Coordinates of C-alpha atoms in Angstrom, one line a residue:
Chain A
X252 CA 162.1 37.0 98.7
X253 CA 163.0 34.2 101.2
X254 CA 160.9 31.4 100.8
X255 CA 162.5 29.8 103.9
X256 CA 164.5 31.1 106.8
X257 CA 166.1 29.5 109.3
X258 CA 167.6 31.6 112.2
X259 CA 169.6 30.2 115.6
X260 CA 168.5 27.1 115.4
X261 CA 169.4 24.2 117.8
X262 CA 168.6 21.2 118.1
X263 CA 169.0 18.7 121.0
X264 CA 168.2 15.1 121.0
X265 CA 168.3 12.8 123.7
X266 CA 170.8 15.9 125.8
X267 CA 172.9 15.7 123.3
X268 CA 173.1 19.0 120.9
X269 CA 173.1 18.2 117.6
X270 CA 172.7 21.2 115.8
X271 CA 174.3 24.5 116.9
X272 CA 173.3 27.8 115.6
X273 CA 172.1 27.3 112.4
X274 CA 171.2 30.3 110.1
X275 CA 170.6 30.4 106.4
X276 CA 167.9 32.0 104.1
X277 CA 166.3 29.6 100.8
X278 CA 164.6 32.1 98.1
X279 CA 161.7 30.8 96.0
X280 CA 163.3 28.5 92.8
X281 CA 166.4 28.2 94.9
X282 CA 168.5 24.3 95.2
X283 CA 169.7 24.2 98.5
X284 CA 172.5 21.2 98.8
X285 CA 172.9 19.9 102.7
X286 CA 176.3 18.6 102.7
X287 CA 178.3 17.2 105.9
X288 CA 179.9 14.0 107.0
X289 CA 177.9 11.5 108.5
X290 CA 176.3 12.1 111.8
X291 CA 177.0 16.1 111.0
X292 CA 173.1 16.2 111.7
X293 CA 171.5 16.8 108.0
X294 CA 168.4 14.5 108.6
X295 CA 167.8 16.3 111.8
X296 CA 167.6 19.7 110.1
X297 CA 165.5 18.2 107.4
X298 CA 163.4 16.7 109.4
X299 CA 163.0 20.1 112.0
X300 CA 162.9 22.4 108.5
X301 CA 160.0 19.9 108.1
X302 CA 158.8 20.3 111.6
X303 CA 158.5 17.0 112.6
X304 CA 160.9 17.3 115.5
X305 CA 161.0 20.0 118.8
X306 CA 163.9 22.4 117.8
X307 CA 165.1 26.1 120.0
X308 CA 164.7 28.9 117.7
X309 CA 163.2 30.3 114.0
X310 CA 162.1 27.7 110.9
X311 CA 159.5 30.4 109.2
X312 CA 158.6 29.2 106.1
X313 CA 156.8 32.4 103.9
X314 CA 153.0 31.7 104.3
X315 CA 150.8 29.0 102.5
X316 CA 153.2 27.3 101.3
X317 CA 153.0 23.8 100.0
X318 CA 155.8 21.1 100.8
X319 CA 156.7 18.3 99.2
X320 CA 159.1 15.7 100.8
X321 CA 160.8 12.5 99.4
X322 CA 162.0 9.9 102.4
X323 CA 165.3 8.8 102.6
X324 CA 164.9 5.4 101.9
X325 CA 161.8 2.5 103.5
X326 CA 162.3 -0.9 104.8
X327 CA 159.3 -1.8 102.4
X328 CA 159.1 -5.4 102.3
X329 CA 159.3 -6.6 98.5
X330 CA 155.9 -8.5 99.0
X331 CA 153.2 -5.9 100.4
X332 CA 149.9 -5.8 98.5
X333 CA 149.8 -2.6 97.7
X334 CA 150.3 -1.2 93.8
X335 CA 151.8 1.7 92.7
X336 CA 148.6 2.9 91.3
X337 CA 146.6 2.7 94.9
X338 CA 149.7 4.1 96.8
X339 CA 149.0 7.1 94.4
X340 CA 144.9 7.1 95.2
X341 CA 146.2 7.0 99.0
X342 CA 146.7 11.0 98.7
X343 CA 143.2 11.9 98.5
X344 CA 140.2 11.7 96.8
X345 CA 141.5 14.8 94.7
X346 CA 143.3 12.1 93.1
X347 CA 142.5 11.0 89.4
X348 CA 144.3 8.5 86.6
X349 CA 144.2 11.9 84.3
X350 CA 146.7 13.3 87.2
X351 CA 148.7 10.2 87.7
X352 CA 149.1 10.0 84.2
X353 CA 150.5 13.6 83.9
X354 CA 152.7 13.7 86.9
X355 CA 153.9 10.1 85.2
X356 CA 155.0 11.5 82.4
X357 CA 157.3 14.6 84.4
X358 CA 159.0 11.8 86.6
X359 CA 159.4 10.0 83.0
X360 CA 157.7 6.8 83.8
X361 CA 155.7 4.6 82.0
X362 CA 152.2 4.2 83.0
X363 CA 152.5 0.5 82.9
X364 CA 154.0 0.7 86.3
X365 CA 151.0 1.4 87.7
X366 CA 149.6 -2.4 88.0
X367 CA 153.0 -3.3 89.7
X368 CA 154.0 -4.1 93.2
X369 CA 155.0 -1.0 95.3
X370 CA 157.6 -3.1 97.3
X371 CA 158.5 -5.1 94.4
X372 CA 159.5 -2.3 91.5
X373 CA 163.7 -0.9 91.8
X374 CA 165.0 1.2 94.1
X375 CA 165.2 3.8 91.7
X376 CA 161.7 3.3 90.0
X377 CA 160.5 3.6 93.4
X378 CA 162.1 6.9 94.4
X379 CA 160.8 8.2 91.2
X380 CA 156.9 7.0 92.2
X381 CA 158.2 9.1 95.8
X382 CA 158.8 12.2 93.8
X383 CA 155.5 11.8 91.6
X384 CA 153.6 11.6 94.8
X385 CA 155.2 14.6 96.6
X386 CA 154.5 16.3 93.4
X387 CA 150.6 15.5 93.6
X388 CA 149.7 18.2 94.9
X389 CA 152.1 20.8 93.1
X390 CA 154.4 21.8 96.2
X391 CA 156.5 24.9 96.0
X392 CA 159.5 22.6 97.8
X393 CA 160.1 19.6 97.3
X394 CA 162.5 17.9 100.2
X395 CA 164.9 15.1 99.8
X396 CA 166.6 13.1 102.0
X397 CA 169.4 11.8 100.2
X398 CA 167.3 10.7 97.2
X399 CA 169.9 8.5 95.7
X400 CA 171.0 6.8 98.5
X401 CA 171.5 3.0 97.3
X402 CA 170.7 3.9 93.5
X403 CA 173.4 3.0 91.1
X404 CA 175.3 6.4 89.5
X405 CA 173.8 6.0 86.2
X406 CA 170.7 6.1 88.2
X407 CA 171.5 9.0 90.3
X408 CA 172.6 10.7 87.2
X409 CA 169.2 10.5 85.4
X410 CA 167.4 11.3 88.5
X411 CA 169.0 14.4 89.2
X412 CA 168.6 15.2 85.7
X413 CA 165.1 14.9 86.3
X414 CA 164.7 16.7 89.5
X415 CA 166.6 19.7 87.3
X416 CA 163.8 19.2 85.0
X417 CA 161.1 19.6 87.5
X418 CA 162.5 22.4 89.3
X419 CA 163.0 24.1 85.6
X420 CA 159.3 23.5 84.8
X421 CA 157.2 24.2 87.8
X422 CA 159.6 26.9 89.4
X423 CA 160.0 24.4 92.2
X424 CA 162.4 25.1 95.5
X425 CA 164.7 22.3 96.4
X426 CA 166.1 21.1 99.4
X427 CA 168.0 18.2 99.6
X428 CA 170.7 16.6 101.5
X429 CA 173.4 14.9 100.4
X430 CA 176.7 12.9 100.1
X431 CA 177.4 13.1 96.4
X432 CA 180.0 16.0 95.8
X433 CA 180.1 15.6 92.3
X434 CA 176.3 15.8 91.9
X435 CA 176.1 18.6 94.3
X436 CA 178.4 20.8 92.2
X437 CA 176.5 20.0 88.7
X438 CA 173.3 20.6 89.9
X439 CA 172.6 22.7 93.4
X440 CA 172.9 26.7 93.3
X441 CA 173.8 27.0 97.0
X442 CA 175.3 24.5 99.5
X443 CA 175.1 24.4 103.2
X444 CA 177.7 22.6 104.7
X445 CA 177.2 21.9 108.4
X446 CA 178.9 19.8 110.8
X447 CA 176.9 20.5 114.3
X448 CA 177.3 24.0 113.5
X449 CA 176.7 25.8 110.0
X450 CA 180.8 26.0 108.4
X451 CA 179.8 27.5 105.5
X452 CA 177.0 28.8 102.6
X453 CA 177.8 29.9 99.5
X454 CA 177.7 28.7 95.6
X455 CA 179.3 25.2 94.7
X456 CA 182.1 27.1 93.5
X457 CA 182.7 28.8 96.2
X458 CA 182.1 26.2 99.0
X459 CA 183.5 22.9 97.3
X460 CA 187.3 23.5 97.3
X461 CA 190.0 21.8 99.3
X462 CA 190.3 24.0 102.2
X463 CA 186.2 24.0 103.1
X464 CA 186.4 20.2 102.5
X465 CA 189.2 20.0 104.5
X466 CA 187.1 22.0 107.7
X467 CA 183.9 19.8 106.6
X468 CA 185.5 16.4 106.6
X469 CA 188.2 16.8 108.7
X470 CA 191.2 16.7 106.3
X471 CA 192.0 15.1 102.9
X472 CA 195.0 12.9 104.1
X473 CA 193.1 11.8 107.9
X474 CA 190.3 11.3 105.7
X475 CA 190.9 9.0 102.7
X476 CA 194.2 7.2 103.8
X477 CA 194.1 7.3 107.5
X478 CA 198.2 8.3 107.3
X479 CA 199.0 9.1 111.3
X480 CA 202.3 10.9 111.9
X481 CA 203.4 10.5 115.7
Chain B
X101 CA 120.9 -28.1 108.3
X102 CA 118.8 -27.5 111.0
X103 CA 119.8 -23.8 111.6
X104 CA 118.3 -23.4 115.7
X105 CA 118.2 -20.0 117.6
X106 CA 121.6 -21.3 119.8
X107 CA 123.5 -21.5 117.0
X108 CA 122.3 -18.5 114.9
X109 CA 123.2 -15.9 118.1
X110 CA 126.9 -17.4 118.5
X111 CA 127.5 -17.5 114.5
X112 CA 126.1 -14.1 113.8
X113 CA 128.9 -12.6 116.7
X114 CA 131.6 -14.8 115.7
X115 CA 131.0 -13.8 112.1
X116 CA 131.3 -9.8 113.3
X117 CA 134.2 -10.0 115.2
X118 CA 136.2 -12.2 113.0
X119 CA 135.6 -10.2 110.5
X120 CA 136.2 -6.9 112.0
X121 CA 139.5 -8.0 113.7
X122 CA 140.9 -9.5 110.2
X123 CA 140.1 -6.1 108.4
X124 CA 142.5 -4.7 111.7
X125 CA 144.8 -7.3 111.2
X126 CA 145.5 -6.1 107.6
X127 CA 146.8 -3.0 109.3
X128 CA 148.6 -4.9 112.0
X129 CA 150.6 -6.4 109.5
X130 CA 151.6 -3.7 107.3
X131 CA 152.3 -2.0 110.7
X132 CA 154.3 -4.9 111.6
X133 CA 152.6 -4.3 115.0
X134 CA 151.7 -8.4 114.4
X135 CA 152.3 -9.2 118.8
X136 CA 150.6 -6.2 120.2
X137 CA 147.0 -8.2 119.8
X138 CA 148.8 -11.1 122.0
X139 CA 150.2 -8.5 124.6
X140 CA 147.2 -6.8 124.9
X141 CA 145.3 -9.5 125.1
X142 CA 147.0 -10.9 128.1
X143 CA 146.0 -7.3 130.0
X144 CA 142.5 -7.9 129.6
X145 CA 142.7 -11.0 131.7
X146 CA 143.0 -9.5 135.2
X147 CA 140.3 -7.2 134.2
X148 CA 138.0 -10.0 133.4
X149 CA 139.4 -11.8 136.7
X150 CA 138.4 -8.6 138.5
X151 CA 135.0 -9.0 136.6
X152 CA 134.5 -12.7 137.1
X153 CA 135.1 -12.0 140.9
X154 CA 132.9 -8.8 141.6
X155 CA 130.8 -9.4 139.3
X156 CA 130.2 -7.3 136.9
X157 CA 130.0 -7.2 132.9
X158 CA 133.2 -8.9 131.4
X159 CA 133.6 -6.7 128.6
X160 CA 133.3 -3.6 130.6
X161 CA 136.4 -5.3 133.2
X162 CA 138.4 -6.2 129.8
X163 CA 137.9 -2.8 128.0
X164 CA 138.7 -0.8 131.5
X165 CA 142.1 -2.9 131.2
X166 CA 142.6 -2.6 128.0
X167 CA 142.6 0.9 127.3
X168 CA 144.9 1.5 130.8
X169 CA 147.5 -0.4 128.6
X170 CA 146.8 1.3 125.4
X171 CA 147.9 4.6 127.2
X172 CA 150.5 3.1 128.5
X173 CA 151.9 1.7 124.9
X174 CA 151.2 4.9 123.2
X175 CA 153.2 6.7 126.0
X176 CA 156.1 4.2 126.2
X177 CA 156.3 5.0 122.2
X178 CA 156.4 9.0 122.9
X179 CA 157.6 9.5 125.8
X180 CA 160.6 7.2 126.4
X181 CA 163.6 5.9 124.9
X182 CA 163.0 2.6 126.3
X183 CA 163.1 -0.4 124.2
X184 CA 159.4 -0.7 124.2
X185 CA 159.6 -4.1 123.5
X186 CA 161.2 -5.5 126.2
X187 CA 158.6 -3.3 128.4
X188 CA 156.0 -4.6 126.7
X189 CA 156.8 -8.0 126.7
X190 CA 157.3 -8.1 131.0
X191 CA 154.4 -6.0 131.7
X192 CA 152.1 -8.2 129.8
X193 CA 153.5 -11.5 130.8
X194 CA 153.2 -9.7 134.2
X195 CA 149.4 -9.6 133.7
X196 CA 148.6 -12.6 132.0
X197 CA 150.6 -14.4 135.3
X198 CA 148.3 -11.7 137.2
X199 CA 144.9 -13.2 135.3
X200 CA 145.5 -16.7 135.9
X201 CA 146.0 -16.5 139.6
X202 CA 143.2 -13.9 140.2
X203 CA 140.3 -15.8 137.8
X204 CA 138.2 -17.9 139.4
X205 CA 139.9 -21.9 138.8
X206 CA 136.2 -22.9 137.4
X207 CA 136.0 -19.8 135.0
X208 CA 139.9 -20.2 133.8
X209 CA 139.9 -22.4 131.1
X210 CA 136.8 -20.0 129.4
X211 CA 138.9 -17.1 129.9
X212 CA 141.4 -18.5 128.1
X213 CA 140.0 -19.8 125.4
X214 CA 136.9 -17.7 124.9
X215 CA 133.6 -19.4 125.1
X216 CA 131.4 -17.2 122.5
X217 CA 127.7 -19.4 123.6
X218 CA 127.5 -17.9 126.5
X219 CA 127.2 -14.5 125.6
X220 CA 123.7 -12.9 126.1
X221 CA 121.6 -11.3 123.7
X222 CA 122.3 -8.1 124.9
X223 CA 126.4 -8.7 125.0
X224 CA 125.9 -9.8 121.5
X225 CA 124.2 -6.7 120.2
X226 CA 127.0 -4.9 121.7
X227 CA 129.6 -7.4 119.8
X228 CA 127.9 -7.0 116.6
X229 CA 127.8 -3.1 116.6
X230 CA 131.4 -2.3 118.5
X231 CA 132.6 -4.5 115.1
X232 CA 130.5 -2.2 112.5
X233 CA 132.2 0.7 114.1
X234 CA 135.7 -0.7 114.1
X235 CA 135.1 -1.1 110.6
X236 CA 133.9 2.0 109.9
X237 CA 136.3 3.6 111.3
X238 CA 139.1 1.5 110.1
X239 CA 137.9 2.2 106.4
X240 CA 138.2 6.0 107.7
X241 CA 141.4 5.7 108.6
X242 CA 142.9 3.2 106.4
X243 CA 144.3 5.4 103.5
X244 CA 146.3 7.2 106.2
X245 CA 146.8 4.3 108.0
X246 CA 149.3 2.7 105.0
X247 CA 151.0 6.2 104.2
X248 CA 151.8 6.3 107.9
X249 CA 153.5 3.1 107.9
X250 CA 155.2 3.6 104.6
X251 CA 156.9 6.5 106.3
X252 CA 156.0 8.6 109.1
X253 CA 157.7 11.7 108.1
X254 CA 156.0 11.3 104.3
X255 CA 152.7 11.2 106.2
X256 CA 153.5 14.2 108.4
X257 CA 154.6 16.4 105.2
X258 CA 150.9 16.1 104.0
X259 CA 149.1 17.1 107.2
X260 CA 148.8 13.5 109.0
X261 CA 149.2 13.2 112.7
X262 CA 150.8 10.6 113.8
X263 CA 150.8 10.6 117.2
X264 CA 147.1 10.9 117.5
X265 CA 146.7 8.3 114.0
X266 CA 148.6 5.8 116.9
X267 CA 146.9 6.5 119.1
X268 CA 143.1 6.0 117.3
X269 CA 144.7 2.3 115.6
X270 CA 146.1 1.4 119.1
X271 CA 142.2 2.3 120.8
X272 CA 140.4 0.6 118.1
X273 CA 143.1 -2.2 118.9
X274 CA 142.1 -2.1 122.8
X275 CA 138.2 -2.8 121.3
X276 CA 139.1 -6.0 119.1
X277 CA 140.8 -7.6 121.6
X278 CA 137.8 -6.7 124.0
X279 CA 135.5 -8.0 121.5
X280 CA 137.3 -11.0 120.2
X281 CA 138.3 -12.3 123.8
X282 CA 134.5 -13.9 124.8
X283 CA 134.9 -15.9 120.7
X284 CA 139.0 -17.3 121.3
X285 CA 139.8 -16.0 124.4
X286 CA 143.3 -14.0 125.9
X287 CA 145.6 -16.8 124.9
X288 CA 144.6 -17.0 120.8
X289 CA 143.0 -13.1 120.8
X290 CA 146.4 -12.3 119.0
X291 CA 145.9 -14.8 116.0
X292 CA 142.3 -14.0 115.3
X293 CA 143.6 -11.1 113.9
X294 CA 146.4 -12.2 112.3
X295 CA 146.1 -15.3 111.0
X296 CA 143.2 -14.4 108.3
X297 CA 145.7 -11.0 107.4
X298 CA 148.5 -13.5 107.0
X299 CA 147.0 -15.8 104.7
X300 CA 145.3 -13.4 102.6
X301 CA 148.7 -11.1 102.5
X302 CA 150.4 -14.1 100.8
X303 CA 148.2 -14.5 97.6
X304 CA 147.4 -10.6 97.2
X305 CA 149.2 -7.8 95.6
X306 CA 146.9 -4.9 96.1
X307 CA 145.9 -3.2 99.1
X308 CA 141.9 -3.9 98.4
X309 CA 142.9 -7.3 97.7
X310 CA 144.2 -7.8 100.8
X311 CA 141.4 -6.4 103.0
X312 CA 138.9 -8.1 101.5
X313 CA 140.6 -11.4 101.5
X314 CA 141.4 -11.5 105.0
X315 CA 137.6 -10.4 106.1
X316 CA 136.7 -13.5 103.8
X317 CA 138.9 -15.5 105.4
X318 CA 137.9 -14.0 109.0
X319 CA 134.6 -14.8 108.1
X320 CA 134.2 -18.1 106.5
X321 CA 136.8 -19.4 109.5
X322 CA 134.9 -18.4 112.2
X323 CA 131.7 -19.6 110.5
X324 CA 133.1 -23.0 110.1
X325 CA 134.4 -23.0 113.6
X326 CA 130.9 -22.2 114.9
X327 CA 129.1 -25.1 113.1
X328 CA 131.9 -27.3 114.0
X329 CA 132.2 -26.7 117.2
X330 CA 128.7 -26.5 117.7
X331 CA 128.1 -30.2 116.3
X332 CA 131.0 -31.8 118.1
X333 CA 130.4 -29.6 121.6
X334 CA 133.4 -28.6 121.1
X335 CA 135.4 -25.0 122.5
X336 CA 135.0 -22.6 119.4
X337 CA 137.7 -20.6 119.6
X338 CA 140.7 -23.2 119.3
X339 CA 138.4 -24.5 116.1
X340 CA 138.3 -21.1 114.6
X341 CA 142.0 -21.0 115.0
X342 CA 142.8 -24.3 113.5
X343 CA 140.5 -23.6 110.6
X344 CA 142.3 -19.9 109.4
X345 CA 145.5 -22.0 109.7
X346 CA 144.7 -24.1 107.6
X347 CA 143.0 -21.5 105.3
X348 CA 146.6 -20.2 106.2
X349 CA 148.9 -23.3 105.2
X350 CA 146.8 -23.1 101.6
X351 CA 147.5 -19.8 100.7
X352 CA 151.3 -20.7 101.7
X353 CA 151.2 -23.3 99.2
X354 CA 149.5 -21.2 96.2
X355 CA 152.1 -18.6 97.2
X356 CA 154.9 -21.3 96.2
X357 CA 153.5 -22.7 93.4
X358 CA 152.7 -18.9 91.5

């Protein structure tokens, strides 16, 4: 059963239409990749998928469900008083160390992170503490917004390992958007590439070959040498 | 020390105030929202103009102004695509130019730069309990307060509104400045709640920390400035204001030499 389901949806900001028609289904334990070039509108869907922003048409998620969602990246200054250990106690009073200890140990951190500086711990530490927080409350999605985005590839390779792990382990549904190809094939079951408009949906296999690349990104040859016969 | 009824009133307000508007500057920091208590500031001057003039209650003219702008700010942030900034910073000059030719010329220089002795008992009362609730409700708010400015959509995904979280910060806002006006008046309303924030955000690493530092350093500043003030007849506010930044200068240096 669909845990999500997204039918003609558009999207216009500012007067100017950035998503066109959009229809696709996510069933429960699914990983959904968003994949498109830049400005192709994938934070706008995330964001309307998370209903933050006015949208024409259908975004029914199945009822009572719990979401989870990991932001894109946050100008956090390096210096703000605040530790990782109170930004977890900012969720709630359901909050307890025997629950930040567990949900430590899924995103494979160690607890001694706890006394450190929220602003001042790596970029990929951090989006770890993001997960472990959106995971507080045991979601049934989790949503990402490029969650490696400035993370180094060994980074972004044991973080997707992890998410794998979680989804694995707590039957989660996963939607995230982003750039990395190569991640997107090893890990997602079903891609979305979109463009304005929805170009295709289907299995990694079936979506990431050369001639829905070349439709997504506008052509291999334009696109990584800039080679312009006149 | 002679401790004498004259002094006890102004002290006991000061002490409220300051403290209540460093605990909001804590939040004014982390929202980086560190110039809206000097903009709206400079609106409440016409409305105490208006107030000297007709006559009426100072801190009712001031809060009428106030919360016109708040609106205003809240829609500009909604409702437009207008760099808010640039708004902001006209309209407000606009009204601080506004103030200064509408207020009285002998009442100026206390609208300006506050004059917290010659509040009356009752105005007082009303100080001292409009800061208990701006705590109270800033220790309601404060846990959603810091989500909300580590990223709006994170807060949103757990059930926080935003718009009306704004909207609650920006009104509580409208009552420091209200408050804090009669201690250091509409040109230094802006660093009475910063500066105590700023200095205690440079030698604190947890959130707690930091609150509590800055209400200490709210506090004992505006303390000092009353007794010192008081004993050399001079105008309280700008003494409050020199004290903090030296409070703030100190915690600069600790900073460095961690």
């Amino acid at each position: 059963m669909a845990i999500l389901e997204v039918k003609n949806l558009n999207i216009e900001l500012g007067g100017v239409q950035v998503l066109e028609n959009i229809n696709f289904e996510v069933n429960r334990g699914d990983v959904l990749a968003i994949i498109g070039p830049n400005g192709a509108g994938k934070t706008t869907l995330l964001k309307a998928i998370l209903g933050l922003i006015d949208y024409k048409g259908e975004i029914k998620w199945q009822q009572n469900i719990k979401i989870g969602y990991v932001p894109q990246r946050m100008d956090i200054e390096t210096d703000v008083p605040l530790t990782v250990k109170e930004f977890f106690y900012l969720r709630g009073k359901q909050t307890t160390d025997a629950a930040i200890e567990d949900i430590l140990k899924a995103v494979q951190l160690d607890e001694k992170i706890l006394k450190s500086g929220f602003g001042e711990i790596s970029t990929g530490q951090r989006q770890r503490i993001l997960i472990a927080w959106a995971m507080m409350e045991n979601p049934d999605a989790l949503l990402f917004d490029e969650p490696t985005a400035d993370i180094d590839i060994a980074g972004q390779e044991s973080i997707y390992k992890m998410l794998y792990n979680l989804q694995k382990n707590f039957n989660l549904t996963i939607i995230l958007v982003s750039h990395d190809l190569n991640i997107v094939y090893r890990y997602a079951e079903k891609v979305l590439c979109i463009n304005r408009q929805a170009l295709c949906i289907g299995t990694p296999e079936e979506i990431l070959d050369t001639e829905h690349l070349t439709k997504l990104y506008g052509g291999e040859k334009g696109f990584y040498h800039h080679e312009h016969k006149h | 020390m002679n401790i004498n009824i004259n002094l006890l009133q102004p002290l006991l307000v000061a002490v409220f105030v300051a403290g209540a508007a460093s605990l909001l500057g804590v939040f004014a920091i982390l929202k980086r929202m560190a110039l809206v208590g000097d903009a709206l500031s400079h609106v409440a001057l016409p409305g105490i103009a208006l107030a000297l003039i007709f006559n009426f209650n100072l801190f009712l003219g001031a809060i009428c102004f106030l919360i016109v702008a708040t609106f205003g700010i809240w829609f500009l942030k909604y409702q437009s695509n207008l760099p808010i900034e640039t708004i902001v910073g006209v309209f407000f000059a606009a009204s601080l130019a506004l103030g200064t030719l509408i207020t009285p010329e002998q009442e100026l220089l206390e609208a300006l730069l506050g004059n917290i002795t010659s509040l009356t008992w009752q105005e007082s009362i009303i100080s001292i309990l409009s800061s208990l609730v701006l705590v109270i409700i800033l220790l309601w708010i404060h846990k959603k307060l810091t989500i909300n400015m580590i990223s709006e959509e994170m807060a949103s995904s757990i059930g926080i509104n935003n718009k009306r979280l704004d909207f609650i910060y920006l009104m509580i806002f409208a009552l420091a400045v209200a408050l804090g006006i009669r201690f250091v008046g509409a040109l230094l309303m802006g660093s009475l709640v910063i500066i105590p924030a700023a200095s205690a955000k440079n030698i604190t690493k947890s959130l707690y920390s930091f609150m509590g530092l800055s209400v200490v350093f709210g506090i004992v500043s505006s303390a000092f400035g009353i007794y010192i003030s008081f004993i050399y007849n001079l105008s309280p506010g700008p003494i409050f204001i020199l004290i903090s930044s030296i409070f703030f200068v100190i915690s600069l240096l600790i900073r460095r030499l961690r």
